[in-house]
Coordinates of C-alpha atoms in Angstrom, one line a residue:
Chain A
M1 CA 131.8 96.3 57.5
Q2 CA 128.4 94.6 57.5
A3 CA 127.7 95.6 61.1
R4 CA 128.6 99.2 60.4
R5 CA 126.4 99.4 57.4
K6 CA 123.6 98.0 59.5
A7 CA 124.2 100.6 62.2
V8 CA 124.1 103.4 59.6
I9 CA 120.8 102.2 58.1
K10 CA 119.4 101.9 61.6
L11 CA 120.5 105.4 62.5
A12 CA 119.1 106.8 59.2
G13 CA 115.8 105.0 59.8
E14 CA 115.4 106.3 63.3
Q15 CA 116.1 109.9 62.1
L16 CA 113.7 109.6 59.2
L17 CA 110.9 108.3 61.4
L18 CA 111.4 111.0 64.0
L19 CA 111.7 113.7 61.3
A20 CA 108.4 112.6 59.8
L21 CA 106.7 112.3 63.2
T22 CA 107.9 115.7 64.3
F23 CA 106.8 117.3 61.0
M24 CA 103.3 115.8 61.5
M25 CA 103.1 117.0 65.1
L26 CA 104.2 120.5 64.2
Y27 CA 102.1 120.8 61.0
P28 CA 99.1 122.4 62.8
L29 CA 101.3 125.1 64.3
L30 CA 103.1 125.8 61.1
W31 CA 99.8 125.9 59.3
M32 CA 98.5 128.4 61.7
V33 CA 101.4 130.7 61.2
A34 CA 101.2 130.2 57.4
G35 CA 97.5 131.0 57.5
S36 CA 98.2 134.4 59.0
F37 CA 100.1 135.5 55.8
K38 CA 97.6 134.1 53.3
D39 CA 95.0 136.4 51.9
N40 CA 91.4 135.6 52.6
G41 CA 90.7 134.6 49.0
T42 CA 93.2 131.8 48.9
I43 CA 93.1 130.7 52.5
F44 CA 90.7 127.8 51.8
T45 CA 91.5 127.0 48.2
T46 CA 95.1 126.1 49.2
A47 CA 94.0 125.2 52.7
H48 CA 96.6 122.6 53.5
S49 CA 99.6 124.5 52.1
L50 CA 102.3 125.7 54.4
L51 CA 103.6 128.2 51.9
P52 CA 101.7 131.5 51.9
N53 CA 101.4 133.0 48.4
R54 CA 102.4 136.4 49.7
L55 CA 104.2 137.7 52.6
D56 CA 102.7 140.8 54.0
F57 CA 101.6 141.7 57.5
S58 CA 98.3 143.4 56.6
S59 CA 96.4 140.7 58.4
Y60 CA 98.3 141.5 61.6
I61 CA 97.4 145.2 61.3
E62 CA 93.8 144.3 60.5
G63 CA 93.5 141.9 63.4
W64 CA 95.2 144.1 65.9
K65 CA 92.2 146.5 65.6
G66 CA 90.2 143.9 67.6
F67 CA 86.5 144.4 67.9
G68 CA 84.0 146.8 69.4
G69 CA 86.7 149.6 69.5
V70 CA 89.0 147.6 71.8
T71 CA 92.3 146.7 70.2
F72 CA 94.5 143.7 71.0
A73 CA 96.9 146.2 72.6
T74 CA 94.4 146.4 75.5
F75 CA 94.1 142.6 75.7
F76 CA 97.8 142.1 75.7
L77 CA 98.2 144.7 78.4
N78 CA 95.5 143.1 80.5
S79 CA 97.1 139.7 80.2
T80 CA 100.4 141.1 81.2
I81 CA 99.0 142.8 84.3
I82 CA 97.1 139.7 85.4
T83 CA 100.0 137.3 84.7
L84 CA 102.7 139.3 86.3
L85 CA 100.8 140.1 89.5
S86 CA 99.5 136.5 90.0
T87 CA 102.8 134.9 89.1
F88 CA 104.7 137.1 91.5
G89 CA 102.1 136.6 94.3
S90 CA 101.9 132.9 94.0
V91 CA 105.7 132.2 93.8
A92 CA 106.5 134.5 96.7
S93 CA 103.9 133.1 99.0
S94 CA 104.6 129.5 97.9
A95 CA 108.3 130.0 98.8
L96 CA 107.3 131.3 102.2
I97 CA 104.9 128.4 102.9
A98 CA 107.4 125.8 101.5
Y99 CA 110.1 127.0 103.9
G100 CA 107.6 126.7 106.8
F101 CA 106.8 123.1 105.9
A102 CA 110.3 122.1 105.1
R103 CA 112.4 123.6 107.9
I104 CA 110.2 124.5 110.9
R105 CA 108.7 122.0 113.3
F106 CA 105.3 122.9 114.6
R107 CA 102.2 121.2 115.8
W108 CA 99.9 119.5 113.3
K109 CA 102.3 120.1 110.5
K110 CA 101.5 116.7 109.1
V111 CA 97.8 117.4 109.0
W112 CA 98.3 120.7 107.1
F113 CA 100.7 119.0 104.8
V114 CA 98.1 116.4 103.9
C115 CA 95.5 119.1 103.4
M116 CA 97.8 120.8 101.0
M117 CA 98.4 117.7 99.0
L118 CA 94.7 117.1 98.8
T119 CA 94.1 120.6 97.6
M120 CA 96.7 119.9 94.9
M121 CA 94.5 117.1 93.6
L122 CA 91.3 119.1 93.8
P123 CA 90.4 120.5 90.4
F124 CA 89.3 124.1 90.1
E125 CA 86.2 123.0 88.2
I126 CA 84.8 121.5 91.4
I127 CA 84.7 124.8 93.3
M128 CA 84.1 127.1 90.4
V129 CA 80.4 127.5 91.1
P130 CA 80.5 128.3 94.9
Q131 CA 83.6 130.5 94.3
Y132 CA 81.6 132.4 91.7
V133 CA 78.7 132.8 94.1
M134 CA 81.1 134.0 96.8
F135 CA 83.0 136.5 94.6
N136 CA 79.7 137.8 93.3
W137 CA 78.6 138.6 96.9
F138 CA 81.8 140.6 97.3
G139 CA 80.9 142.5 94.1
W140 CA 84.1 141.4 92.4
I141 CA 82.6 140.6 89.0
D142 CA 84.4 142.7 86.3
T143 CA 87.4 143.1 88.5
Y144 CA 90.7 141.2 88.5
W145 CA 90.4 140.2 92.2
P146 CA 88.9 136.7 91.4
L147 CA 91.8 136.0 89.1
I148 CA 94.6 137.4 91.2
L149 CA 93.6 137.0 94.9
P150 CA 93.5 133.2 95.0
T151 CA 97.1 133.0 93.8
L152 CA 98.3 135.1 96.7
F153 CA 97.8 132.2 99.1
G154 CA 100.3 129.9 97.4
T155 CA 99.9 127.2 94.9
P156 CA 100.1 123.7 96.3
F157 CA 102.1 122.4 93.3
F158 CA 104.7 125.1 93.7
I159 CA 104.8 124.7 97.5
F160 CA 105.6 121.0 97.0
L161 CA 108.2 121.7 94.3
I162 CA 110.0 124.3 96.4
M163 CA 109.8 122.1 99.5
Q164 CA 111.5 119.3 97.6
F165 CA 114.2 121.7 96.6
I166 CA 114.8 123.1 100.1
R167 CA 115.1 119.6 101.5
T168 CA 118.2 119.0 99.4
L169 CA 119.9 122.1 100.9
P170 CA 122.4 121.4 103.8
H171 CA 121.3 122.5 107.3
E172 CA 124.7 123.7 108.2
M173 CA 124.2 127.2 106.8
D174 CA 120.9 127.6 108.7
E175 CA 122.8 126.6 111.8
A176 CA 125.6 129.1 111.2
A177 CA 123.2 131.9 110.5
K178 CA 121.3 131.0 113.7
I179 CA 124.5 131.2 115.7
D180 CA 125.1 134.6 114.1
G181 CA 121.8 135.7 115.6
C182 CA 119.5 135.4 112.6
G183 CA 115.8 134.7 113.2
K184 CA 113.9 132.3 111.0
F185 CA 112.7 135.0 108.7
A186 CA 116.2 136.3 108.2
I187 CA 117.4 132.8 107.5
F188 CA 114.7 132.4 104.9
S189 CA 115.2 135.7 103.2
R190 CA 119.0 135.9 103.3
I191 CA 120.1 132.3 103.0
I192 CA 117.3 130.2 101.6
V193 CA 115.8 132.5 99.0
P194 CA 119.0 133.0 97.0
L195 CA 119.5 129.2 97.0
I196 CA 116.1 128.3 95.8
V197 CA 116.0 130.7 92.9
P198 CA 116.1 127.8 90.3
A199 CA 113.0 126.2 91.9
M200 CA 111.3 129.5 92.0
M201 CA 112.1 130.1 88.3
T202 CA 110.5 126.8 87.4
C203 CA 107.4 127.8 89.3
A204 CA 107.3 131.3 87.8
I205 CA 107.4 129.8 84.3
F206 CA 104.6 127.3 85.0
S207 CA 102.6 130.1 86.6
F208 CA 103.2 132.3 83.5
Y209 CA 101.9 129.5 81.2
W210 CA 98.8 128.8 83.3
R211 CA 97.9 132.4 83.9
W212 CA 98.5 133.5 80.3
D213 CA 96.4 130.6 78.9
D214 CA 93.8 130.8 81.6
F215 CA 90.4 130.9 79.9
M216 CA 87.8 129.8 82.3
G217 CA 88.6 132.4 85.0
P218 CA 88.3 135.4 82.7
L219 CA 85.2 133.8 81.0
L220 CA 83.4 133.6 84.3
Y221 CA 84.4 136.9 85.8
L222 CA 84.9 139.4 83.0
N223 CA 82.2 140.8 80.9
K224 CA 83.6 144.1 79.6
P225 CA 85.8 143.9 76.5
Q226 CA 88.1 146.5 78.0
L227 CA 89.0 144.1 80.7
Y228 CA 89.6 141.0 78.6
P229 CA 92.9 139.2 78.6
V230 CA 94.2 137.8 75.3
S231 CA 92.6 134.4 75.7
L232 CA 89.1 135.7 76.1
G233 CA 89.6 138.5 73.5
L234 CA 90.7 135.9 71.0
K235 CA 87.7 133.7 71.7
M236 CA 85.3 136.7 71.2
F237 CA 87.3 137.7 68.1
S238 CA 87.0 134.2 66.7
D239 CA 83.2 133.9 67.0
P240 CA 82.2 132.1 63.8
D241 CA 79.1 134.3 63.4
S242 CA 81.0 137.5 63.3
I243 CA 84.4 136.8 61.8
T244 CA 85.0 136.9 58.1
N245 CA 88.6 137.9 58.1
W246 CA 90.2 134.5 58.6
S247 CA 93.8 135.5 58.1
A248 CA 93.4 138.2 60.8
L249 CA 92.2 135.5 63.2
F250 CA 95.2 133.3 62.4
A251 CA 97.5 136.3 62.9
M252 CA 96.1 137.1 66.3
S253 CA 96.2 133.4 67.3
T254 CA 99.8 133.3 66.3
L255 CA 100.6 136.5 68.3
S256 CA 98.8 135.2 71.4
V257 CA 101.2 132.3 71.7
V258 CA 104.4 134.2 70.9
P259 CA 105.0 135.2 74.6
V260 CA 104.6 131.5 75.6
F261 CA 107.1 130.3 73.0
V262 CA 109.6 133.0 73.9
V263 CA 109.5 132.1 77.6
F264 CA 109.7 128.4 76.6
F265 CA 112.8 128.9 74.5
L266 CA 114.5 131.1 77.0
F267 CA 113.9 128.9 80.0
Q268 CA 113.5 125.5 78.5
R269 CA 115.9 123.9 81.0
Y270 CA 113.8 124.8 84.0
I271 CA 110.7 123.4 82.4
V272 CA 112.1 120.1 81.4
E273 CA 113.7 119.6 84.8
G274 CA 110.5 120.7 86.6
I275 CA 108.4 118.2 84.8
S276 CA 110.8 115.4 84.9
T277 CA 111.7 115.7 88.6
S278 CA 108.3 116.5 90.0
G279 CA 106.2 115.0 87.3
L280 CA 103.2 117.2 86.9
K281 CA 101.0 118.6 84.3
G282 CA 102.4 121.3 82.0
Chain B
M1 CA 106.1 108.0 95.2
P2 CA 108.8 110.7 95.6
L3 CA 106.7 112.1 98.4
L4 CA 107.3 109.1 100.7
A5 CA 111.0 109.1 100.1
A6 CA 111.2 112.8 100.8
E7 CA 109.1 112.3 104.0
A8 CA 111.5 109.5 105.2
K9 CA 114.5 111.7 104.4
G10 CA 112.9 114.6 106.4
K11 CA 112.5 112.3 109.4
R12 CA 116.1 111.3 109.4
R13 CA 117.2 114.9 109.3
R14 CA 114.8 116.2 111.9
K15 CA 117.0 115.1 114.7
K16 CA 119.5 117.8 114.0
G17 CA 118.7 121.4 113.3
M18 CA 115.0 121.5 113.8
E19 CA 113.2 122.4 117.0
N20 CA 109.6 123.1 117.8
D21 CA 108.6 126.6 117.0
N22 CA 104.8 126.8 116.7
L23 CA 104.4 130.5 116.3
T24 CA 107.0 130.9 113.5
G25 CA 105.8 127.8 111.8
Y26 CA 102.2 129.0 111.6
L27 CA 103.3 132.5 110.5
F28 CA 105.1 131.0 107.6
I29 CA 102.2 128.8 106.5
L30 CA 99.6 131.4 107.3
P31 CA 98.9 132.3 103.6
F32 CA 98.2 128.7 102.9
L33 CA 95.9 128.3 105.9
I34 CA 93.9 131.4 104.9
G35 CA 93.5 130.3 101.3
F36 CA 92.8 126.7 102.4
F37 CA 89.8 127.7 104.6
A38 CA 88.5 130.7 102.7
L39 CA 89.0 129.4 99.1
T40 CA 88.8 125.6 99.4
V41 CA 87.1 124.4 102.6
F42 CA 84.4 127.0 102.6
P43 CA 83.5 126.8 98.9
V44 CA 83.4 123.0 99.0
A45 CA 81.1 123.1 102.0
M46 CA 79.0 125.7 100.4
S47 CA 78.6 123.7 97.2
L48 CA 77.5 120.7 99.3
Y49 CA 74.8 122.9 100.8
L50 CA 73.8 124.5 97.5
S51 CA 73.5 121.1 95.9
F52 CA 70.4 120.5 98.1
T53 CA 68.9 123.8 97.2
N54 CA 67.3 125.6 94.3
Y55 CA 69.3 128.8 93.7
D56 CA 69.4 131.1 90.8
M57 CA 71.7 133.8 92.3
L58 CA 68.8 136.3 92.6
G59 CA 66.7 135.1 95.5
T60 CA 67.8 133.0 98.5
P61 CA 68.7 129.3 98.2
R62 CA 65.6 127.2 98.7
W63 CA 66.0 123.8 100.4
I64 CA 64.8 121.0 98.1
G65 CA 66.5 118.0 99.6
L66 CA 67.7 115.4 97.1
D67 CA 65.7 116.8 94.2
N68 CA 68.7 118.0 92.2
Y69 CA 70.3 114.6 92.4
E70 CA 67.1 112.8 91.6
R71 CA 66.4 115.0 88.6
M72 CA 70.0 114.5 87.4
L73 CA 69.9 110.7 87.5
M74 CA 66.3 110.1 86.6
D75 CA 65.0 112.8 84.3
D76 CA 67.8 114.7 82.7
T77 CA 68.6 112.9 79.4
K78 CA 71.2 115.6 78.6
F79 CA 73.0 114.8 81.8
I80 CA 73.1 111.1 81.0
K81 CA 74.4 111.9 77.5
S82 CA 77.1 114.1 79.0
I83 CA 78.2 111.2 81.2
K84 CA 78.4 108.8 78.3
V85 CA 80.3 111.3 76.2
T86 CA 82.8 112.0 79.0
L87 CA 83.4 108.4 79.8
F88 CA 84.0 107.6 76.2
Y89 CA 86.3 110.6 75.9
V90 CA 88.4 109.8 79.0
F91 CA 88.7 106.1 78.2
T92 CA 89.8 106.8 74.7
A93 CA 91.8 110.0 75.0
V94 CA 93.9 109.1 78.1
P95 CA 95.2 105.7 76.8
F96 CA 95.7 107.2 73.4
R97 CA 97.9 110.0 74.9
L98 CA 99.8 107.7 77.2
V99 CA 100.6 105.0 74.7
F100 CA 101.7 107.6 72.2
A101 CA 103.8 109.4 74.8
L102 CA 105.4 106.1 75.9
A103 CA 106.1 105.0 72.3
I104 CA 107.8 108.3 71.5
A105 CA 109.7 108.3 74.8
L106 CA 111.1 104.8 73.9
L107 CA 112.1 106.0 70.5
L108 CA 113.8 109.1 71.9
A109 CA 115.5 107.3 74.8
R110 CA 117.7 105.2 72.4
L111 CA 118.5 108.1 70.2
V112 CA 122.1 109.4 70.1
V113 CA 121.9 112.2 67.5
L114 CA 119.7 115.2 67.9
K115 CA 117.9 113.8 71.0
G116 CA 117.5 117.2 72.6
V117 CA 116.2 118.9 69.5
Y118 CA 113.5 116.3 68.9
R119 CA 112.5 116.4 72.5
T120 CA 112.0 120.1 72.4
L121 CA 110.1 120.1 69.1
L122 CA 107.8 117.3 70.2
Y123 CA 107.1 119.1 73.4
L124 CA 106.1 122.3 71.6
P125 CA 102.4 121.4 71.1
S126 CA 102.0 120.8 74.8
V127 CA 103.5 124.2 75.6
I128 CA 100.5 126.0 74.2
G129 CA 98.2 123.1 74.6
G130 CA 95.6 124.8 76.8
S131 CA 95.5 128.1 74.9
V132 CA 92.5 129.4 73.1
A133 CA 94.6 129.9 70.0
V134 CA 95.1 126.1 69.7
S135 CA 91.4 125.4 70.0
V136 CA 90.6 128.1 67.4
M137 CA 93.3 126.6 65.1
W138 CA 91.9 123.1 65.6
R139 CA 88.4 124.3 64.6
Q140 CA 89.8 125.6 61.3
L141 CA 92.0 122.6 60.7
F142 CA 89.0 120.2 60.9
G143 CA 86.5 122.7 59.4
N144 CA 84.7 121.8 56.2
E145 CA 87.2 123.9 54.2
G146 CA 90.1 123.2 56.5
A147 CA 93.5 121.7 55.9
L148 CA 92.5 118.0 56.5
N149 CA 89.7 118.2 53.9
S150 CA 91.9 120.0 51.5
I151 CA 94.4 117.2 51.8
L152 CA 91.7 114.6 51.3
A153 CA 90.4 116.4 48.3
K154 CA 93.9 116.6 46.8
L155 CA 94.3 112.8 47.3
G156 CA 91.0 112.3 45.5
L157 CA 89.2 111.1 48.6
P158 CA 85.7 112.3 49.7
T159 CA 85.8 115.1 52.3
V160 CA 84.1 114.7 55.6
S161 CA 82.3 117.1 57.9
W162 CA 84.5 116.4 60.9
L163 CA 82.9 118.9 63.2
G164 CA 79.3 118.5 61.9
D165 CA 79.0 114.7 62.0
P166 CA 78.1 113.4 65.5
S167 CA 80.1 110.3 65.0
Y168 CA 83.3 112.2 64.2
A169 CA 83.1 115.3 66.3
I170 CA 84.3 113.8 69.6
W171 CA 87.3 112.3 67.8
T172 CA 88.6 115.8 67.0
L173 CA 88.7 116.5 70.7
I174 CA 90.4 113.1 71.4
L175 CA 93.0 113.9 68.8
L176 CA 93.6 117.3 70.3
Y177 CA 94.1 115.7 73.7
G178 CA 96.5 113.1 72.3
W179 CA 98.4 115.7 70.4
Q180 CA 99.5 117.3 73.7
F181 CA 101.5 114.3 74.9
G182 CA 104.5 116.3 75.8
S183 CA 104.6 116.3 79.6
S184 CA 103.8 112.6 79.8
M185 CA 106.6 112.0 77.3
L186 CA 109.0 113.9 79.5
I187 CA 108.0 112.0 82.6
F188 CA 108.4 108.7 80.8
L189 CA 111.8 109.8 79.5
A190 CA 113.0 110.6 83.0
G191 CA 111.7 107.2 84.1
L192 CA 113.5 105.4 81.3
K193 CA 116.7 107.1 82.2
N194 CA 116.5 105.6 85.7
I195 CA 116.5 102.0 84.6
P196 CA 120.1 100.8 85.0
A197 CA 121.7 99.7 81.8
S198 CA 123.1 96.7 83.6
Y199 CA 119.6 95.1 83.7
Y200 CA 119.4 95.1 80.0
E201 CA 123.0 93.8 79.6
A202 CA 122.3 90.9 81.9
A203 CA 119.1 90.1 80.0
E204 CA 120.9 90.2 76.8
V205 CA 123.6 87.8 78.1
D206 CA 120.7 85.5 79.1
G207 CA 119.5 85.7 75.5
A208 CA 116.4 87.9 75.8
G209 CA 115.4 89.7 72.6
P210 CA 114.3 93.3 72.5
W211 CA 110.6 92.4 73.0
R212 CA 111.3 90.2 76.0
R213 CA 113.5 93.0 77.5
F214 CA 110.7 95.5 76.9
I215 CA 108.0 93.3 78.5
N216 CA 110.1 92.0 81.4
I217 CA 112.3 95.0 82.3
T218 CA 111.1 98.3 80.9
I219 CA 107.4 97.9 81.5
P220 CA 107.6 96.6 85.1
L221 CA 110.2 99.2 86.1
L222 CA 108.1 101.9 84.6
T223 CA 104.8 100.9 86.3
P224 CA 105.1 103.4 89.1
I225 CA 105.4 106.2 86.5
I226 CA 102.6 104.8 84.5
L227 CA 100.4 104.7 87.6
F228 CA 101.2 108.4 88.3
N229 CA 100.5 109.3 84.7
V230 CA 97.3 107.4 84.6
V231 CA 96.0 109.1 87.7
M232 CA 96.9 112.6 86.7
Q233 CA 95.7 112.3 83.1
T234 CA 92.4 110.7 84.1
I235 CA 91.6 113.6 86.4
Q236 CA 92.7 116.0 83.7
G237 CA 90.6 114.2 81.2
F238 CA 87.4 114.5 83.3
M239 CA 88.0 118.2 83.6
A240 CA 88.3 118.9 79.8
F241 CA 86.5 122.1 79.0
T242 CA 88.2 124.8 76.9
P243 CA 88.5 123.0 73.6
S244 CA 85.0 121.6 73.6
Y245 CA 83.6 125.1 74.6
I246 CA 85.6 126.9 71.9
I247 CA 85.2 124.4 69.1
F248 CA 81.6 123.2 69.7
E249 CA 80.2 125.9 72.0
D250 CA 77.2 124.0 73.3
G251 CA 78.1 120.3 72.7
R252 CA 76.8 120.3 69.1
P253 CA 76.3 118.3 66.9
L254 CA 73.4 116.5 68.8
N255 CA 75.2 116.8 72.1
S256 CA 77.9 114.5 70.9
T257 CA 80.7 116.6 72.4
L258 CA 78.8 117.6 75.5
L259 CA 81.6 116.9 78.1
Y260 CA 80.6 116.9 81.7
V261 CA 82.3 120.1 82.7
L262 CA 80.8 121.9 79.7
Y263 CA 77.3 120.8 80.7
M264 CA 78.0 121.9 84.3
F265 CA 79.2 125.2 83.0
Q266 CA 76.0 125.6 80.9
R267 CA 73.8 124.7 83.9
A268 CA 75.6 127.3 86.1
F269 CA 76.3 130.2 83.8
T270 CA 73.7 129.9 81.1
F271 CA 70.7 128.9 83.1
F272 CA 72.0 130.1 86.5
D273 CA 70.9 126.8 88.0
M274 CA 73.5 127.0 90.8
G275 CA 72.0 124.3 93.0
Y276 CA 71.9 121.8 90.1
A277 CA 75.5 122.7 89.0
S278 CA 76.7 122.2 92.6
A279 CA 75.1 118.8 92.7
M280 CA 76.9 118.0 89.4
A281 CA 80.2 119.2 90.9
W282 CA 79.8 116.9 93.9
L283 CA 79.0 113.9 91.7
L284 CA 82.1 114.7 89.6
L285 CA 84.2 114.9 92.8
L286 CA 82.8 111.5 93.9
V287 CA 83.4 109.9 90.5
I288 CA 87.0 111.2 90.3
G289 CA 87.7 110.1 93.9
L290 CA 86.2 106.7 93.0
F291 CA 88.3 106.3 89.9
T292 CA 91.5 107.4 91.7
A293 CA 90.8 105.0 94.5
L294 CA 90.2 102.2 92.0
I295 CA 93.4 102.9 90.1
F296 CA 95.4 102.9 93.3
K297 CA 93.6 99.8 94.6
S298 CA 94.4 97.9 91.4
S299 CA 98.0 99.2 91.5
S300 CA 99.0 96.4 93.9
Y301 CA 98.4 93.9 91.1
W302 CA 100.3 95.7 88.4
V303 CA 102.7 98.3 89.8
H304 CA 106.1 97.0 90.6
Y305 CA 108.0 98.8 93.3
E306 CA 111.6 97.9 93.7
S307 CA 112.3 97.3 97.3
E308 CA 115.6 98.3 98.7
G309 CA 116.4 94.8 99.8
E310 CA 116.2 93.4 96.3
R311 CA 119.2 95.4 95.0

């Protein structure tokens, strides 16, 4: 009896602690959403409150108008184009490269593999200046090329992740296909690709996050508001000197993270597995 | 490292089912090779060259030898300030995030009820961590009329100018970094799951209390994961940019939030001092390399790898 009571108290204590902690961690997010419904007059007098004093969507309509005649519809469309193209490109090429590294023997493979791992450790910030100079020579400022093109050559983290996955697949099927007369590319496209879909999904989701949230790339390369993705549009929209409609700012901030949350809740499984098994940033 | 294990596995398998095929192999990794040379090797080499020149993107680069480096280390007080700010930031924010992530992972690991729900909810801040929306929200949260001051006022405490006071401003960035502890937490959780329960049972039989078990079993067995986390988070910490740029724009107040990458960005894209910015990038690369090497070097003293023979 005593022991059971102790266990119940312990369980309740744990739950209470975690509940308080989770609330604290989620407070800023809830506060942002609540702020989008508050009207401008009350937003700061009841600044900490999570309960809006009204529930109307006028701030969303107001915010959607954007600035300088460019609406958030444009920003969302631009983000979608950039994100889809670069995600598709990077996952497809990463799968190809991963197969090459995992299943084909060729000269100097080790050397190139080490180069790839080193590239994975090299932060973008280190090469941002020369890359900018280079893309500027090509006349690619105010185009999406600098944002999309680099993704078409594979992403080291994805290559590594897919490689690890391919290595767990049995060789017997490759062998059987080879006997049936399949070349390497046929083996890859008909046998390997269907099997590595889970790994490719994980990569696609990470790519979606990184591209959707990417701020530095657009900041460097895009100067025309018509070309802005959501991240940069929101930054410009939020300029403290120009904005007076705070609830509209909160509304657009909330909207900008909705796609990310939707993808997270739909594909949570892949993300948790991806991070836990390969252990990388998210 | 999982990498080494995978390599060893690959070696064992290589005997069956893999033959030399240079042409096909190179065709498959061709995209990587193009990207590697055109978008990594070439820019890195170019930035080394540019770092010895004066280049404003209009004329041609003018060779000035080590002038950029000299100016950086001798004359530029803003540069020195940015180094101090960044080191303080990295050495505060990274341990903060990791200790927090480990503590929460430990709490979650022993949980029976609602484990998955808490894990998901606690990971949420990291899902949108890098987004502009979060930085914008953070700026309002700590603003003079933000939620934090509103709570302080309600409690009858004096309000603080969190973003305007040089001694507090950097802490808002550190808090933001710590708040996104989600991926480290997941990695720790995965590591905790791999510790065999029999170790704990044996220790309990030997009369070891929870603290002894934590110090003598959990921590040593987690050290490889801690090492991995420390390396990745340190690199990421040095690269912090978006929040400081959005919340403080130019490192205000009094350059107290002027992180290294923010200053590099200013040099390059506000002043178009590409040579100087390249020199800064190279110094950053060296510093990160040095820190990573130091962490790995020190790892032989504190990281515990379970050898196969021991089991």
